[in-house]
Amino acid sequence: MVFFMDISRISYNDHTLFHMLRHFECINENARNCLLERGYTNAAIDANLAIPGSKFHKDFATDIKSLLAQCIGKEFKQVNGQQKYLEFVLKFETDPIRKGVGTLGLCNKKDLNDLKATSLYQKMNRNQSLWHATVREMPTTVMLTIIIKRQVVADFLITSFPGLPTVPLPNKKMNKSLLELAKNYWNEKVFLEEDKEMP
């Protein structure tokens, strides 16, 4: 089934942009200035940009505005309801020059050999101890997920990232079954980090 989303209904604020820094390779000057004007520091901005994860290519999007512009008029292939949120999945046509919309910063443990990943280790990421591995080159994707919260006047953007929807990170506020699902899911997932010096 194909769905259309009214991109003009999507709203967001500086907190959304700051949270989403981890999903951009870099941001444009206007986005950085917007965050600086609202009290964020360059150090905090750069630290969030450096967090491992799936990231939009810089020639695809460098802020939320340019990201949403890419989605205008596109057909969303899948919509999932998750508690009070809606997850929209969009597949872009393959671009051999850009290699998709961005990099995949998350994979399954069983795929590490195919990616020639090295040194599986745990480290703090998103305030939790999560699995990481190093790769010579990040895999890319043509898929994009947008998560929104439906509201009367507008649809509030929660987040967006390259790749398919994931399960939320374990949180003590979750009910017991969801918490167990989240723990099992993330125990099998690995964040990828690129090592430019790998042969």
CSV table of C-alpha atoms in Angstrom, one decimal:
chain,number,residue,atom,x,y,z
A,1,MET,CA,0.0,0.0,0.0
A,2,VAL,CA,1.2,3.5,-0.8
A,3,PHE,CA,0.8,6.5,1.5
A,4,PHE,CA,1.3,10.2,1.0
A,5,MET,CA,2.3,12.5,3.9
A,6,ASP,CA,1.6,16.2,3.8
A,7,ILE,CA,5.1,17.5,4.5
A,8,SER,CA,3.8,21.1,5.0
A,9,ARG,CA,2.0,19.8,8.1
A,10,ILE,CA,5.3,18.8,9.8
A,11,SER,CA,6.5,21.1,12.6
A,12,TYR,CA,9.7,20.9,14.7
A,13,ASN,CA,11.8,23.0,17.0
A,14,ASP,CA,15.4,23.6,17.9
A,15,HIS,CA,15.3,20.6,20.3
A,16,THR,CA,14.3,18.4,17.4
A,17,LEU,CA,17.2,19.7,15.3
A,18,PHE,CA,19.7,19.3,18.2
A,19,HIS,CA,18.6,15.7,18.7
A,20,MET,CA,18.8,15.0,15.0
A,21,LEU,CA,22.4,16.2,14.7
A,22,ARG,CA,23.5,12.6,15.2
A,23,HIS,CA,21.8,11.8,11.8
A,24,PHE,CA,23.6,14.3,9.7
A,25,GLU,CA,27.2,14.1,8.3
A,26,CYS,CA,27.3,17.9,8.7
A,27,ILE,CA,24.8,20.8,9.0
A,28,ASN,CA,24.6,24.1,7.1
A,29,GLU,CA,25.5,27.5,8.5
A,30,ASN,CA,21.9,28.5,9.1
A,31,ALA,CA,21.1,25.4,11.2
A,32,ARG,CA,24.3,26.0,13.3
A,33,ASN,CA,23.4,29.6,13.8
A,34,CYS,CA,19.9,28.7,14.8
A,35,LEU,CA,21.2,26.4,17.5
A,36,LEU,CA,23.8,28.9,18.7
A,37,GLU,CA,21.1,31.6,19.0
A,38,ARG,CA,19.1,29.3,21.2
A,39,GLY,CA,21.9,28.7,23.6
A,40,TYR,CA,23.6,25.6,22.3
A,41,THR,CA,27.4,25.7,22.0
A,42,ASN,CA,29.6,24.8,19.1
A,43,ALA,CA,31.2,22.1,21.3
A,44,ALA,CA,27.8,20.5,22.0
A,45,ILE,CA,26.8,20.7,18.4
A,46,ASP,CA,30.0,19.1,17.2
A,47,ALA,CA,29.8,16.4,19.9
A,48,ASN,CA,26.2,15.4,18.7
A,49,LEU,CA,27.3,15.4,15.1
A,50,ALA,CA,30.1,12.9,16.1
A,51,ILE,CA,27.7,10.4,17.7
A,52,PRO,CA,27.9,7.0,15.9
A,53,GLY,CA,24.7,6.2,13.9
A,54,SER,CA,23.1,6.4,10.5
A,55,LYS,CA,23.8,9.7,8.8
A,56,PHE,CA,22.3,11.6,5.9
A,57,HIS,CA,24.9,12.3,3.2
A,58,LYS,CA,25.8,16.0,3.1
A,59,ASP,CA,24.6,16.3,-0.5
A,60,PHE,CA,21.2,14.9,0.5
A,61,ALA,CA,20.4,17.0,3.6
A,62,THR,CA,22.2,19.3,5.9
A,63,ASP,CA,19.2,20.3,8.2
A,64,ILE,CA,15.6,19.4,8.7
A,65,LYS,CA,14.3,21.8,6.1
A,66,SER,CA,16.5,20.4,3.3
A,67,LEU,CA,15.6,16.8,4.5
A,68,LEU,CA,11.8,17.5,4.3
A,69,ALA,CA,12.2,19.2,0.9
A,70,GLN,CA,13.6,15.9,-0.4
A,71,CYS,CA,10.4,14.1,0.7
A,72,ILE,CA,7.8,16.4,-0.9
A,73,GLY,CA,5.6,14.5,-3.2
A,74,LYS,CA,7.2,11.1,-2.5
A,75,GLU,CA,5.3,7.9,-1.9
A,76,PHE,CA,5.9,6.3,1.4
A,77,LYS,CA,6.0,2.5,1.1
A,78,GLN,CA,5.2,1.6,4.7
A,79,VAL,CA,3.5,3.2,7.8
A,80,ASN,CA,3.8,1.6,11.2
A,81,GLY,CA,2.0,2.7,14.3
A,82,GLN,CA,4.1,2.6,17.5
A,83,GLN,CA,2.3,3.7,20.6
A,84,LYS,CA,1.5,7.4,20.0
A,85,TYR,CA,3.9,7.8,17.0
A,86,LEU,CA,3.7,7.0,13.3
A,87,GLU,CA,6.7,5.7,11.4
A,88,PHE,CA,6.8,6.5,7.7
A,89,VAL,CA,9.3,4.6,5.4
A,90,LEU,CA,10.4,6.0,2.1
A,91,LYS,CA,12.6,4.4,-0.6
A,92,PHE,CA,14.5,6.7,-2.9
A,93,GLU,CA,15.7,5.7,-6.4
A,94,THR,CA,19.3,4.5,-6.4
A,95,ASP,CA,21.8,7.3,-7.1
A,96,PRO,CA,25.1,5.7,-8.2
A,97,ILE,CA,27.0,8.9,-7.5
A,98,ARG,CA,25.6,9.5,-4.0
A,99,LYS,CA,25.0,5.9,-3.1
A,100,GLY,CA,21.7,6.4,-1.5
A,101,VAL,CA,20.4,8.9,1.1
A,102,GLY,CA,23.0,8.2,3.7
A,103,THR,CA,25.1,5.7,5.6
A,104,LEU,CA,23.8,2.8,7.7
A,105,GLY,CA,25.3,3.1,11.2
A,106,LEU,CA,23.6,0.1,12.6
A,107,CYS,CA,23.7,-3.6,11.6
A,108,ASN,CA,23.0,-7.0,13.0
A,109,LYS,CA,25.8,-8.9,14.7
A,110,LYS,CA,25.4,-11.7,12.2
A,111,ASP,CA,26.3,-9.3,9.4
A,112,LEU,CA,29.6,-8.1,10.8
A,113,ASN,CA,31.7,-10.6,8.8
A,114,ASP,CA,30.0,-9.5,5.5
A,115,LEU,CA,30.9,-5.9,6.3
A,116,LYS,CA,34.5,-6.9,7.2
A,117,ALA,CA,34.0,-5.4,10.6
A,118,THR,CA,36.7,-5.6,13.3
A,119,SER,CA,36.9,-5.3,17.1
A,120,LEU,CA,33.4,-5.8,18.5
A,121,TYR,CA,33.2,-3.7,21.7
A,122,GLN,CA,30.8,-2.0,24.0
A,123,LYS,CA,30.9,1.7,24.7
A,124,MET,CA,28.5,4.5,25.9
A,125,ASN,CA,26.2,5.8,23.1
A,126,ARG,CA,22.9,7.6,23.7
A,127,ASN,CA,23.6,7.3,27.5
A,128,GLN,CA,23.7,3.5,27.3
A,129,SER,CA,26.4,0.8,26.9
A,130,LEU,CA,25.9,-0.5,23.4
A,131,TRP,CA,27.7,-2.7,20.9
A,132,HIS,CA,30.1,-1.1,18.4
A,133,ALA,CA,32.4,-2.3,15.6
A,134,THR,CA,34.8,-0.7,13.2
A,135,VAL,CA,34.5,-0.9,9.4
A,136,ARG,CA,36.7,0.4,6.6
A,137,GLU,CA,33.7,1.8,4.7
A,138,MET,CA,30.2,2.5,6.0
A,139,PRO,CA,27.3,0.7,4.2
A,140,THR,CA,24.8,3.0,2.5
A,141,THR,CA,21.0,2.8,2.1
A,142,VAL,CA,18.2,4.2,-0.1
A,143,MET,CA,15.7,3.9,2.7
A,144,LEU,CA,14.6,6.7,5.0
A,145,THR,CA,12.4,6.7,8.1
A,146,ILE,CA,10.4,9.6,9.5
A,147,ILE,CA,8.7,9.4,12.9
A,148,ILE,CA,6.0,11.9,13.7
A,149,LYS,CA,3.5,12.5,16.4
A,150,ARG,CA,0.1,13.3,15.0
A,151,GLN,CA,-1.5,16.5,16.4
A,152,VAL,CA,-4.6,18.5,15.5
A,153,VAL,CA,-2.8,21.5,13.9
A,154,ALA,CA,0.4,19.9,12.8
A,155,ASP,CA,2.4,16.7,12.8
A,156,PHE,CA,5.3,17.1,15.1
A,157,LEU,CA,8.6,15.6,13.9
A,158,ILE,CA,10.2,13.2,16.5
A,159,THR,CA,13.1,12.1,14.4
A,160,SER,CA,14.3,10.9,11.0
A,161,PHE,CA,17.2,8.8,9.9
A,162,PRO,CA,18.6,6.7,7.0
A,163,GLY,CA,17.4,3.1,7.1
A,164,LEU,CA,14.4,1.2,8.5
A,165,PRO,CA,12.6,1.7,11.8
A,166,THR,CA,14.2,0.3,14.9
A,167,VAL,CA,12.9,-0.6,18.4
A,168,PRO,CA,13.3,2.1,21.1
A,169,LEU,CA,16.3,1.8,23.4
A,170,PRO,CA,15.6,0.1,26.7
A,171,ASN,CA,14.0,2.4,29.2
A,172,LYS,CA,12.9,1.6,32.8
A,173,LYS,CA,9.6,3.4,32.0
A,174,MET,CA,8.7,0.7,29.5
A,175,ASN,CA,6.3,-2.1,30.4
A,176,LYS,CA,7.9,-5.4,31.1
A,177,SER,CA,7.3,-7.1,27.7
A,178,LEU,CA,8.5,-4.1,25.7
A,179,LEU,CA,11.6,-3.7,27.9
A,180,GLU,CA,12.5,-7.3,27.3
A,181,LEU,CA,11.9,-6.9,23.6
A,182,ALA,CA,14.1,-3.8,23.5
A,183,LYS,CA,16.9,-5.4,25.5
A,184,ASN,CA,17.0,-8.5,23.2
A,185,TYR,CA,16.8,-6.3,20.1
A,186,TRP,CA,19.7,-4.0,21.0
A,187,ASN,CA,21.8,-6.9,22.2
A,188,GLU,CA,21.9,-8.1,18.6
A,189,LYS,CA,22.5,-4.7,17.1
A,190,VAL,CA,25.9,-3.1,16.5
A,191,PHE,CA,26.7,0.6,15.8
A,192,LEU,CA,29.3,1.0,13.1
A,193,GLU,CA,32.2,3.4,13.2
A,194,GLU,CA,34.4,4.1,10.1
A,195,ASP,CA,38.1,3.8,10.5
A,196,LYS,CA,39.8,5.8,7.7
A,197,GLU,CA,43.2,4.2,8.5
A,198,MET,CA,42.0,0.6,7.9
A,199,PRO,CA,43.7,-1.1,4.8
